[in-house]
GROMACS .gro file of C-alpha atoms in nm:
model
  458
    1MET     CA    1  18.185   8.528   2.541
    2PRO     CA    2  18.440   8.762   2.703
    3LEU     CA    3  18.299   9.067   2.881
    4LEU     CA    4  18.474   9.331   2.671
    5THR     CA    5  18.402   9.174   2.333
    6SER     CA    6  18.035   9.144   2.426
    7LEU     CA    7  18.004   9.518   2.483
    8CYS     CA    8  18.040   9.570   2.110
    9ARG     CA    9  17.769   9.321   2.002
   10PRO     CA   10  17.873   9.327   1.635
   11ASP     CA   11  17.605   9.069   1.555
   12GLY     CA   12  17.312   9.304   1.625
   13PRO     CA   13  17.181   9.636   1.492
   14ASP     CA   14  17.308   9.953   1.659
   15LEU     CA   15  17.023  10.203   1.698
   16PRO     CA   16  17.079  10.578   1.745
   17ASP     CA   17  16.901  10.554   2.082
   18ALA     CA   18  17.045  10.220   2.196
   19VAL     CA   19  17.137  10.382   2.527
   20ARG     CA   20  16.917  10.653   2.677
   21VAL     CA   21  16.997  10.808   3.016
   22GLY     CA   22  16.745  11.076   3.097
   23ASP     CA   23  16.729  11.298   2.789
   24VAL     CA   24  17.068  11.193   2.649
   25THR     CA   25  17.071  10.925   2.380
   26MET     CA   26  17.365  10.741   2.230
   27SER     CA   27  17.423  10.455   1.993
   28ARG     CA   28  17.642  10.176   2.126
   29GLU     CA   29  17.912  10.290   1.884
   30HIS     CA   30  17.890  10.643   2.025
   31LEU     CA   31  17.906  10.517   2.383
   32LEU     CA   32  18.202  10.290   2.314
   33ALA     CA   33  18.388  10.564   2.128
   34ALA     CA   34  18.351  10.808   2.418
   35ALA     CA   35  18.428  10.531   2.666
   36GLY     CA   36  18.736  10.446   2.461
   37ALA     CA   37  18.863  10.797   2.519
   38VAL     CA   38  18.821  10.744   2.893
   39ALA     CA   39  18.995  10.408   2.865
   40GLY     CA   40  19.295  10.570   2.702
   41ARG     CA   41  19.328  10.809   2.996
   42VAL     CA   42  19.299  10.551   3.275
   43ALA     CA   43  19.478  10.253   3.116
   44GLY     CA   44  19.739  10.114   3.351
   45ALA     CA   45  19.592  10.266   3.667
   46PRO     CA   46  19.556  10.018   3.955
   47VAL     CA   47  19.207  10.135   4.058
   48VAL     CA   48  18.983  10.423   3.947
   49ALA     CA   49  18.678  10.565   4.126
   50VAL     CA   50  18.379  10.704   3.938
   51GLU     CA   51  18.117  10.944   4.071
   52ALA     CA   52  17.831  10.712   3.984
   53ALA     CA   53  17.534  10.941   3.935
   54ALA     CA   54  17.252  10.840   3.701
   55ASP     CA   55  17.412  11.040   3.421
   56ALA     CA   56  17.533  10.957   3.070
   57ARG     CA   57  17.883  11.081   3.155
   58ALA     CA   58  17.906  10.854   3.460
   59VAL     CA   59  17.786  10.560   3.249
   60THR     CA   60  18.055  10.642   2.993
   61ALA     CA   61  18.324  10.660   3.262
   62LEU     CA   62  18.220  10.324   3.407
   63VAL     CA   63  18.228  10.156   3.067
   64GLY     CA   64  18.562  10.323   2.987
   65CYS     CA   65  18.726  10.173   3.293
   66LEU     CA   66  18.594   9.830   3.193
   67LEU     CA   67  18.732   9.873   2.842
   68ALA     CA   68  19.073   9.956   2.991
   69GLY     CA   69  19.065   9.656   3.222
   70VAL     CA   70  19.098   9.887   3.523
   71PRO     CA   71  18.905   9.796   3.842
   72VAL     CA   72  18.643  10.065   3.898
   73VAL     CA   73  18.485  10.177   4.226
   74PRO     CA   74  18.139  10.329   4.176
   75VAL     CA   75  18.099  10.602   4.440
   76PRO     CA   76  17.740  10.686   4.544
   77PRO     CA   77  17.674  11.050   4.457
   78ASP     CA   78  17.516  11.114   4.797
   79SER     CA   79  17.795  10.954   5.000
   80GLY     CA   80  17.909  11.162   5.295
   81ASP     CA   81  18.267  11.268   5.354
   82THR     CA   82  18.342  10.978   5.591
   83GLU     CA   83  18.198  10.710   5.363
   84ARG     CA   84  18.363  10.855   5.055
   85ALA     CA   85  18.703  10.877   5.224
   86HIS     CA   86  18.674  10.514   5.337
   87LEU     CA   87  18.586  10.390   4.986
   88LEU     CA   88  18.875  10.574   4.823
   89ARG     CA   89  19.129  10.478   5.088
   90ASP     CA   90  19.023  10.113   5.120
   91SER     CA   91  19.002  10.054   4.744
   92GLY     CA   92  19.334  10.222   4.668
   93ALA     CA   93  19.179  10.440   4.395
   94VAL     CA   94  19.443  10.669   4.247
   95LEU     CA   95  19.202  10.873   4.036
   96THR     CA   96  18.840  10.986   4.066
   97LEU     CA   97  18.638  11.068   3.756
   98GLY     CA   98  18.349  11.310   3.793
   99PRO     CA   99  18.098  11.431   3.532
  100GLY     CA  100  18.328  11.715   3.428
  101ASP     CA  101  18.602  11.469   3.340
  102VAL     CA  102  18.406  11.298   3.061
  103ASP     CA  103  18.350  11.434   2.710
  104LEU     CA  104  18.063  11.255   2.535
  105GLY     CA  105  18.194  11.383   2.203
  106ALA     CA  106  18.542  11.237   2.242
  107ARG     CA  107  18.655  10.928   2.051
  108GLY     CA  108  18.916  10.681   2.162
  109THR     CA  109  19.191  10.577   1.927
  110GLY     CA  110  19.362  10.244   1.891
  111THR     CA  111  19.251   9.901   2.008
  112LEU     CA  112  19.253   9.755   2.356
  113PRO     CA  113  19.328   9.391   2.439
  114GLU     CA  114  19.069   9.179   2.614
  115PRO     CA  115  19.152   9.187   2.987
  116ASP     CA  116  19.191   8.867   3.185
  117PRO     CA  117  18.843   8.726   3.266
  118ALA     CA  118  18.968   8.646   3.616
  119GLY     CA  119  19.062   9.009   3.670
  120THR     CA  120  18.861   9.244   3.887
  121ALA     CA  121  18.608   9.453   3.695
  122LEU     CA  122  18.431   9.625   3.984
  123ILE     CA  123  18.495   9.691   4.351
  124LEU     CA  124  18.151   9.725   4.506
  125TYR     CA  125  18.095   9.812   4.869
  126THR     CA  126  17.847   9.650   5.106
  127SER     CA  127  17.594   9.859   5.294
  128GLY     CA  128  17.808   9.868   5.608
  129THR     CA  129  17.525   9.774   5.845
  130THR     CA  130  17.765   9.581   6.069
  131GLY     CA  131  18.061   9.819   6.049
  132ALA     CA  132  18.248  10.005   5.780
  133PRO     CA  133  18.147   9.904   5.425
  134LYS     CA  134  18.352   9.612   5.294
  135GLY     CA  135  18.495   9.604   4.943
  136VAL     CA  136  18.377   9.321   4.719
  137PRO     CA  137  18.600   9.254   4.414
  138VAL     CA  138  18.377   9.133   4.129
  139THR     CA  139  18.551   8.961   3.841
  140ARG     CA  140  18.473   8.997   3.473
  141ALA     CA  141  18.404   8.623   3.454
  142ALA     CA  142  18.151   8.645   3.739
  143ILE     CA  143  17.965   8.929   3.566
  144ALA     CA  144  17.956   8.738   3.238
  145ALA     CA  145  17.831   8.419   3.409
  146CYS     CA  146  17.560   8.611   3.595
  147LEU     CA  147  17.431   8.798   3.291
  148ASP     CA  148  17.430   8.490   3.070
  149ALA     CA  149  17.238   8.292   3.331
  150LEU     CA  150  16.983   8.572   3.361
  151ALA     CA  151  16.947   8.592   2.982
  152ALA     CA  152  16.852   8.225   2.983
  153ALA     CA  153  16.617   8.263   3.281
  154TRP     CA  154  16.441   8.575   3.153
  155ASP     CA  155  16.455   8.513   2.776
  156TRP     CA  156  16.655   8.837   2.751
  157THR     CA  157  16.743   8.914   2.385
  158PRO     CA  158  16.853   9.206   2.162
  159ASP     CA  159  16.483   9.261   2.088
  160ASP     CA  160  16.421   9.382   2.442
  161THR     CA  161  16.420   9.738   2.570
  162LEU     CA  162  16.518   9.744   2.936
  163VAL     CA  163  16.371  10.023   3.149
  164HIS     CA  164  16.474  10.119   3.501
  165GLY     CA  165  16.573  10.414   3.717
  166LEU     CA  166  16.796  10.233   3.965
  167PRO     CA  167  17.127  10.364   4.105
  168VAL     CA  168  17.431  10.266   3.899
  169PHE     CA  169  17.651  10.196   4.200
  170HIS     CA  170  17.483   9.867   4.303
  171VAL     CA  171  17.458   9.524   4.143
  172HIS     CA  172  17.095   9.578   4.044
  173GLY     CA  173  17.135   9.902   3.850
  174LEU     CA  174  17.497   9.866   3.737
  175VAL     CA  175  17.565   9.499   3.660
  176LEU     CA  176  17.212   9.401   3.557
  177GLY     CA  177  17.083   9.741   3.451
  178LEU     CA  178  17.382   9.874   3.251
  179LEU     CA  179  17.616   9.587   3.166
  180GLY     CA  180  17.323   9.354   3.094
  181PRO     CA  181  17.186   9.554   2.799
  182LEU     CA  182  17.538   9.607   2.666
  183ARG     CA  183  17.618   9.237   2.682
  184HIS     CA  184  17.287   9.118   2.536
  185GLY     CA  185  17.246   9.394   2.277
  186SER     CA  186  16.913   9.521   2.408
  187ARG     CA  187  16.821   9.888   2.427
  188LEU     CA  188  16.848  10.065   2.762
  189VAL     CA  189  16.620  10.342   2.887
  190HIS     CA  190  16.737  10.476   3.222
  191THR     CA  191  16.470  10.704   3.364
  192VAL     CA  192  16.718  10.862   3.614
  193ARG     CA  193  16.461  10.822   3.891
  194PRO     CA  194  16.242  10.515   3.941
  195ALA     CA  195  15.913  10.708   3.930
  196PRO     CA  196  15.594  10.533   3.810
  197ALA     CA  197  15.522  10.810   3.558
  198GLY     CA  198  15.869  10.769   3.408
  199TYR     CA  199  15.823  10.394   3.375
  200ALA     CA  200  15.482  10.447   3.213
  201ARG     CA  201  15.629  10.697   2.966
  202ALA     CA  202  15.907  10.452   2.879
  203ALA     CA  203  15.649  10.182   2.816
  204LEU     CA  204  15.439  10.402   2.592
  205GLU     CA  205  15.700  10.612   2.410
  206HIS     CA  206  16.006  10.386   2.400
  207GLY     CA  207  15.851  10.040   2.376
  208GLY     CA  208  15.983   9.916   2.707
  209SER     CA  209  15.958   9.539   2.733
  210LEU     CA  210  16.169   9.452   3.040
  211PHE     CA  211  16.131   9.656   3.360
  212PHE     CA  212  16.346   9.641   3.674
  213GLY     CA  213  16.239   9.774   4.013
  214VAL     CA  214  16.278   9.731   4.386
  215PRO     CA  215  15.968   9.672   4.604
  216THR     CA  216  15.937  10.044   4.681
  217VAL     CA  217  15.913  10.114   4.307
  218TRP     CA  218  15.639   9.857   4.263
  219SER     CA  219  15.443   9.971   4.568
  220ARG     CA  220  15.449  10.329   4.436
  221THR     CA  221  15.356  10.207   4.090
  222VAL     CA  222  15.042  10.030   4.210
  223ALA     CA  223  14.948  10.346   4.400
  224ASP     CA  224  14.934  10.515   4.057
  225PRO     CA  225  14.691  10.295   3.859
  226ALA     CA  226  14.721  10.494   3.537
  227SER     CA  227  15.098  10.448   3.526
  228ALA     CA  228  15.066  10.084   3.625
  229ALA     CA  229  14.820  10.018   3.342
  230ALA     CA  230  15.078  10.136   3.088
  231LEU     CA  231  15.305   9.848   3.194
  232ALA     CA  232  15.059   9.602   3.045
  233ARG     CA  233  15.262   9.656   2.726
  234ALA     CA  234  15.572   9.507   2.891
  235ARG     CA  235  15.700   9.154   2.845
  236LEU     CA  236  15.844   9.102   3.193
  237LEU     CA  237  15.851   9.287   3.525
  238VAL     CA  238  16.137   9.198   3.760
  239SER     CA  239  16.159   9.279   4.132
  240GLY     CA  240  16.467   9.244   4.348
  241SER     CA  241  16.698   9.381   4.618
  242ALA     CA  242  16.437   9.312   4.888
  243PRO     CA  243  16.132   9.085   4.926
  244LEU     CA  244  15.824   9.197   4.733
  245PRO     CA  245  15.524   9.197   4.972
  246ALA     CA  246  15.251   8.956   4.859
  247PRO     CA  247  14.981   9.229   4.851
  248VAL     CA  248  15.197   9.440   4.620
  249PHE     CA  249  15.257   9.135   4.398
  250ALA     CA  250  14.880   9.082   4.375
  251ARG     CA  251  14.813   9.448   4.299
  252VAL     CA  252  15.081   9.454   4.026
  253GLU     CA  253  14.916   9.154   3.865
  254ALA     CA  254  14.571   9.310   3.886
  255LEU     CA  255  14.678   9.641   3.730
  256THR     CA  256  14.931   9.525   3.472
  257GLY     CA  257  14.834   9.168   3.393
  258HIS     CA  258  15.189   9.057   3.481
  259ARG     CA  259  15.300   8.837   3.767
  260PRO     CA  260  15.642   8.979   3.860
  261VAL     CA  261  15.954   8.765   3.849
  262GLU     CA  262  16.148   8.785   4.174
  263ARG     CA  263  16.516   8.708   4.214
  264TYR     CA  264  16.773   8.687   4.492
  265GLY     CA  265  17.136   8.785   4.514
  266MET     CA  266  17.399   8.974   4.706
  267THR     CA  267  17.691   9.201   4.627
  268GLU     CA  268  17.918   8.907   4.711
  269THR     CA  269  17.739   8.657   4.486
  270LEU     CA  270  17.560   8.861   4.219
  271ILE     CA  271  17.228   8.696   4.127
  272THR     CA  272  17.199   8.331   4.222
  273VAL     CA  273  16.827   8.244   4.238
  274SER     CA  274  16.538   8.361   4.021
  275GLY     CA  275  16.198   8.287   3.878
  276ARG     CA  276  16.179   8.211   3.508
  277ALA     CA  277  16.015   8.412   3.232
  278GLY     CA  278  15.848   8.102   3.097
  279GLY     CA  279  15.768   7.946   3.432
  280GLU     CA  280  15.569   7.986   3.749
  281ARG     CA  281  15.593   8.301   3.968
  282ARG     CA  282  15.500   8.262   4.335
  283PRO     CA  283  15.440   8.556   4.570
  284GLY     CA  284  15.696   8.561   4.850
  285GLN     CA  285  15.934   8.319   4.677
  286VAL     CA  286  16.240   8.396   4.466
  287GLY     CA  287  16.254   8.091   4.244
  288LEU     CA  288  16.518   7.834   4.153
  289PRO     CA  289  16.901   7.845   4.138
  290LEU     CA  290  17.040   7.988   3.816
  291HIS     CA  291  17.261   7.784   3.584
  292GLY     CA  292  17.583   7.682   3.759
  293THR     CA  293  17.466   7.779   4.110
  294ARG     CA  294  17.422   7.534   4.397
  295THR     CA  295  17.246   7.612   4.725
  296ARG     CA  296  17.195   7.444   5.061
  297LEU     CA  297  17.047   7.519   5.404
  298VAL     CA  298  17.229   7.458   5.733
  299ASP     CA  299  17.130   7.501   6.097
  300ASP     CA  300  17.330   7.670   6.375
  301GLU     CA  301  17.544   7.357   6.421
  302GLY     CA  302  17.626   7.329   6.050
  303THR     CA  303  17.395   7.035   5.982
  304VAL     CA  304  17.253   7.036   5.629
  305LEU     CA  305  16.875   7.069   5.642
  306PRO     CA  306  16.618   6.903   5.415
  307HIS     CA  307  16.450   7.088   5.131
  308ASP     CA  308  16.098   7.032   5.260
  309GLY     CA  309  15.959   7.384   5.265
  310GLU     CA  310  15.951   7.383   5.645
  311ALA     CA  311  16.311   7.372   5.769
  312VAL     CA  312  16.452   7.720   5.828
  313GLY     CA  313  16.827   7.764   5.801
  314GLU     CA  314  17.109   7.978   5.669
  315LEU     CA  315  17.132   7.980   5.291
  316GLN     CA  316  17.476   7.890   5.155
  317VAL     CA  317  17.578   7.906   4.789
  318GLN     CA  318  17.846   7.793   4.546
  319GLY     CA  319  17.889   7.891   4.184
  320PRO     CA  320  18.075   8.091   3.921
  321THR     CA  321  17.941   8.427   4.039
  322VAL     CA  322  18.055   8.401   4.402
  323PHE     CA  323  18.342   8.632   4.501
  324GLY     CA  324  18.669   8.512   4.654
  325GLY     CA  325  18.685   8.728   4.966
  326TYR     CA  326  18.663   9.086   5.089
  327LEU     CA  327  18.920   9.345   4.992
  328ASN     CA  328  19.197   9.406   5.247
  329GLN     CA  329  19.043   9.173   5.505
  330PRO     CA  330  19.228   8.840   5.487
  331ALA     CA  331  19.200   8.782   5.861
  332GLY     CA  332  18.822   8.802   5.850
  333GLN     CA  333  18.761   8.553   5.572
  334ALA     CA  334  18.715   8.238   5.780
  335PRO     CA  335  18.355   8.311   5.891
  336THR     CA  336  18.257   8.404   5.533
  337PHE     CA  337  18.316   8.059   5.383
  338THR     CA  338  18.264   7.713   5.528
  339ALA     CA  339  18.550   7.467   5.549
  340ASP     CA  340  18.412   7.285   5.244
  341GLY     CA  341  18.393   7.601   5.034
  342TRP     CA  342  18.035   7.729   5.060
  343PHE     CA  343  17.968   8.103   5.094
  344ARG     CA  344  17.767   8.186   5.403
  345THR     CA  345  17.509   8.440   5.289
  346GLY     CA  346  17.384   8.527   5.637
  347ASP     CA  347  17.031   8.505   5.496
  348VAL     CA  348  16.771   8.269   5.636
  349ALA     CA  349  16.556   8.071   5.396
  350THR     CA  350  16.339   7.769   5.333
  351VAL     CA  351  16.361   7.554   5.020
  352GLY     CA  352  16.076   7.338   4.897
  353ALA     CA  353  16.102   6.984   4.765
  354ASP     CA  354  16.065   7.132   4.415
  355GLY     CA  355  16.365   7.362   4.471
  356TRP     CA  356  16.174   7.688   4.515
  357HIS     CA  357  16.342   7.928   4.760
  358ARG     CA  358  16.177   8.160   5.009
  359ILE     CA  359  16.403   8.415   5.180
  360VAL     CA  360  16.297   8.474   5.539
  361GLY     CA  361  16.549   8.753   5.597
  362ARG     CA  362  16.886   8.818   5.753
  363ALA     CA  363  16.999   8.579   6.025
  364SER     CA  364  17.111   8.876   6.232
  365THR     CA  365  16.783   9.066   6.214
  366ASP     CA  366  16.505   8.850   6.067
  367LEU     CA  367  16.545   8.520   6.250
  368ILE     CA  368  16.371   8.560   6.585
  369LYS     CA  369  16.434   8.291   6.847
  370SER     CA  370  16.148   8.311   7.093
  371GLY     CA  371  16.055   8.053   7.355
  372GLY     CA  372  16.248   7.781   7.174
  373PHE     CA  373  16.082   7.859   6.838
  374ARG     CA  374  16.258   7.991   6.528
  375ILE     CA  375  16.035   8.260   6.376
  376GLY     CA  376  16.090   8.431   6.042
  377ALA     CA  377  16.020   8.803   6.053
  378GLY     CA  378  15.912   8.799   5.689
  379GLU     CA  379  15.622   8.565   5.759
  380ILE     CA  380  15.481   8.804   6.021
  381GLU     CA  381  15.533   9.103   5.792
  382ASP     CA  382  15.355   8.935   5.499
  383VAL     CA  383  15.053   8.857   5.714
  384LEU     CA  384  15.029   9.207   5.855
  385LEU     CA  385  15.041   9.359   5.509
  386THR     CA  386  14.707   9.186   5.442
  387LEU     CA  387  14.545   9.383   5.728
  388ASP     CA  388  14.343   9.678   5.598
  389GLY     CA  389  14.510  10.005   5.688
  390VAL     CA  390  14.866   9.870   5.713
  391ARG     CA  391  15.099  10.038   5.463
  392GLU     CA  392  15.440   9.925   5.590
  393VAL     CA  393  15.560   9.690   5.862
  394ALA     CA  394  15.886   9.557   6.004
  395ALA     CA  395  15.918   9.279   6.261
  396VAL     CA  396  16.223   9.239   6.484
  397GLY     CA  397  16.326   9.036   6.784
  398VAL     CA  398  16.419   9.221   7.103
  399PRO     CA  399  16.576   9.073   7.417
  400ASP     CA  400  16.332   8.917   7.662
  401PRO     CA  401  16.429   8.766   8.001
  402ASP     CA  402  16.175   8.486   7.970
  403LEU     CA  403  16.148   8.409   7.597
  404GLY     CA  404  16.502   8.494   7.491
  405GLU     CA  405  16.354   8.725   7.229
  406ARG     CA  406  16.004   8.863   7.187
  407VAL     CA  407  15.843   8.983   6.865
  408ARG     CA  408  15.812   9.358   6.823
  409VAL     CA  409  15.652   9.505   6.512
  410PHE     CA  410  15.681   9.858   6.378
  411VAL     CA  411  15.371   9.950   6.181
  412VAL     CA  412  15.286  10.238   5.948
  413ALA     CA  413  14.905  10.235   5.949
  414ASP     CA  414  14.586  10.433   5.987
  415GLY     CA  415  14.311  10.374   6.240
  416LEU     CA  416  14.435  10.051   6.397
  417SER     CA  417  14.489   9.950   6.756
  418GLU     CA  418  14.767   9.742   6.904
  419GLN     CA  419  14.526   9.459   6.981
  420GLN     CA  420  14.394   9.449   6.624
  421VAL     CA  421  14.749   9.402   6.497
  422ILE     CA  422  14.826   9.127   6.748
  423ASP     CA  423  14.498   8.944   6.687
  424HIS     CA  424  14.542   8.955   6.310
  425VAL     CA  425  14.872   8.766   6.335
  426ALA     CA  426  14.754   8.525   6.605
  427GLY     CA  427  14.449   8.434   6.397
  428ARG     CA  428  14.652   8.346   6.089
  429LEU     CA  429  14.982   8.209   6.220
  430SER     CA  430  15.085   7.999   6.516
  431VAL     CA  431  15.011   8.183   6.838
  432HIS     CA  432  15.380   8.194   6.937
  433LYS     CA  433  15.443   8.412   6.632
  434ARG     CA  434  15.212   8.691   6.749
  435PRO     CA  435  15.373   9.028   6.827
  436ARG     CA  436  15.424   9.101   7.194
  437GLU     CA  437  15.470   9.471   7.120
  438VAL     CA  438  15.336   9.703   6.852
  439VAL     CA  439  15.498  10.038   6.776
  440PHE     CA  440  15.310  10.271   6.542
  441THR     CA  441  15.536  10.502   6.340
  442ASP     CA  442  15.511  10.746   6.050
  443SER     CA  443  15.780  10.574   5.841
  444LEU     CA  444  16.046  10.303   5.839
  445PRO     CA  445  16.418  10.373   5.786
  446ARG     CA  446  16.531  10.249   5.445
  447ASN     CA  447  16.857  10.244   5.251
  448ALA     CA  448  16.912  10.351   4.890
  449MET     CA  449  16.775  10.021   4.757
  450GLY     CA  450  16.455  10.042   4.960
  451LYS     CA  451  16.550   9.785   5.224
  452VAL     CA  452  16.437   9.850   5.579
  453VAL     CA  453  16.739   9.914   5.804
  454LYS     CA  454  16.634   9.705   6.101
  455GLN     CA  455  16.948   9.779   6.299
  456LEU     CA  456  16.809  10.129   6.347
  457LEU     CA  457  16.479   9.988   6.472
  458ARG     CA  458  16.647   9.750   6.714
   0.00000   0.00000   0.00000
């Protein structure tokens, strides 16, 4: 089904509150009419930027650009002057739409042709942890393939009401959280902020059945048992954008009765691996490849590794959701893809004989090479989160003249000593995985999606 045609969903009922963003409600017809007015204004533009706040007018502007077939650049509302200037210059945006540029009462006139599925729908920007953010052109066909695969994996239907409070300038909140409900005909309740009380209210008052969150959302939810209990009414809880700590997984299950589904993806690939609504959910693992996606592991020399649950290597993917290359960077494409056409994710993983994937972390920050051993930071972090008193933890490798790298952990905790932290790891994992240094801190640096920014720790 083409992306534009699917936004209309003529085969399903259109409720007055099909789309709710904060206190603003719209039917799909209302949204598409107002978005059609935006489309009429921007049609023919090469690229348009949208101030992508969690606001009904921003949502309307984003959908309007898609209706017009114009590539849209969602600009984070909190972006600084330097970041904003880079996004606008690099993308070539000729127009920026802010909240004041959208009239929710306007109605578009005329009909618009279905844009080319191979055409760019979105230009999303990476986090920029290794330099200036890079533009990722995402095609309409890739979005459609991703959302259809997720519908099959999560049993996502027009009967669902999706609830989340995620930013609408990332894959999670924009592609899955906005375009997903429009494509599948489900209701959308955007809580503006991902607060546990807001999620609980959506479950109780709006009949929320499908809930999206990042690990920070779920950790805050389980810290509020009353709000968590309300989610027992849900059909499915989904966690993504960063690994969900096993203790949080267990606490979510205890308070809500649901074992969360985890999934894995990147801006460059959209979602490629996920658990299934009707299948097993394993703490610390992200599931199986989605329909049409292939994955493999390779070592530093490019040798393909076995799927035995033990071999640790870089995860590489192929499939209909993978992008074709970064915007304006043709000279830098070679390291991104292998000679035989696989995208190099830069993430380190293991894959079991049954196909289940476990993401260890980023090769640049989460693969620690110490004394000839390859150590996954995530394994150390998961173990430390089972130690009473530990609230947050991040493990990194730092240069060591003898070992090559030694394990250093940053811990947010109460009433613990360095030796207790070291002994806890050494007693549960191989001794070579124990931390050589422990740094106690009040908090860990995180980005907008809740991921720890380890470059700042290193």
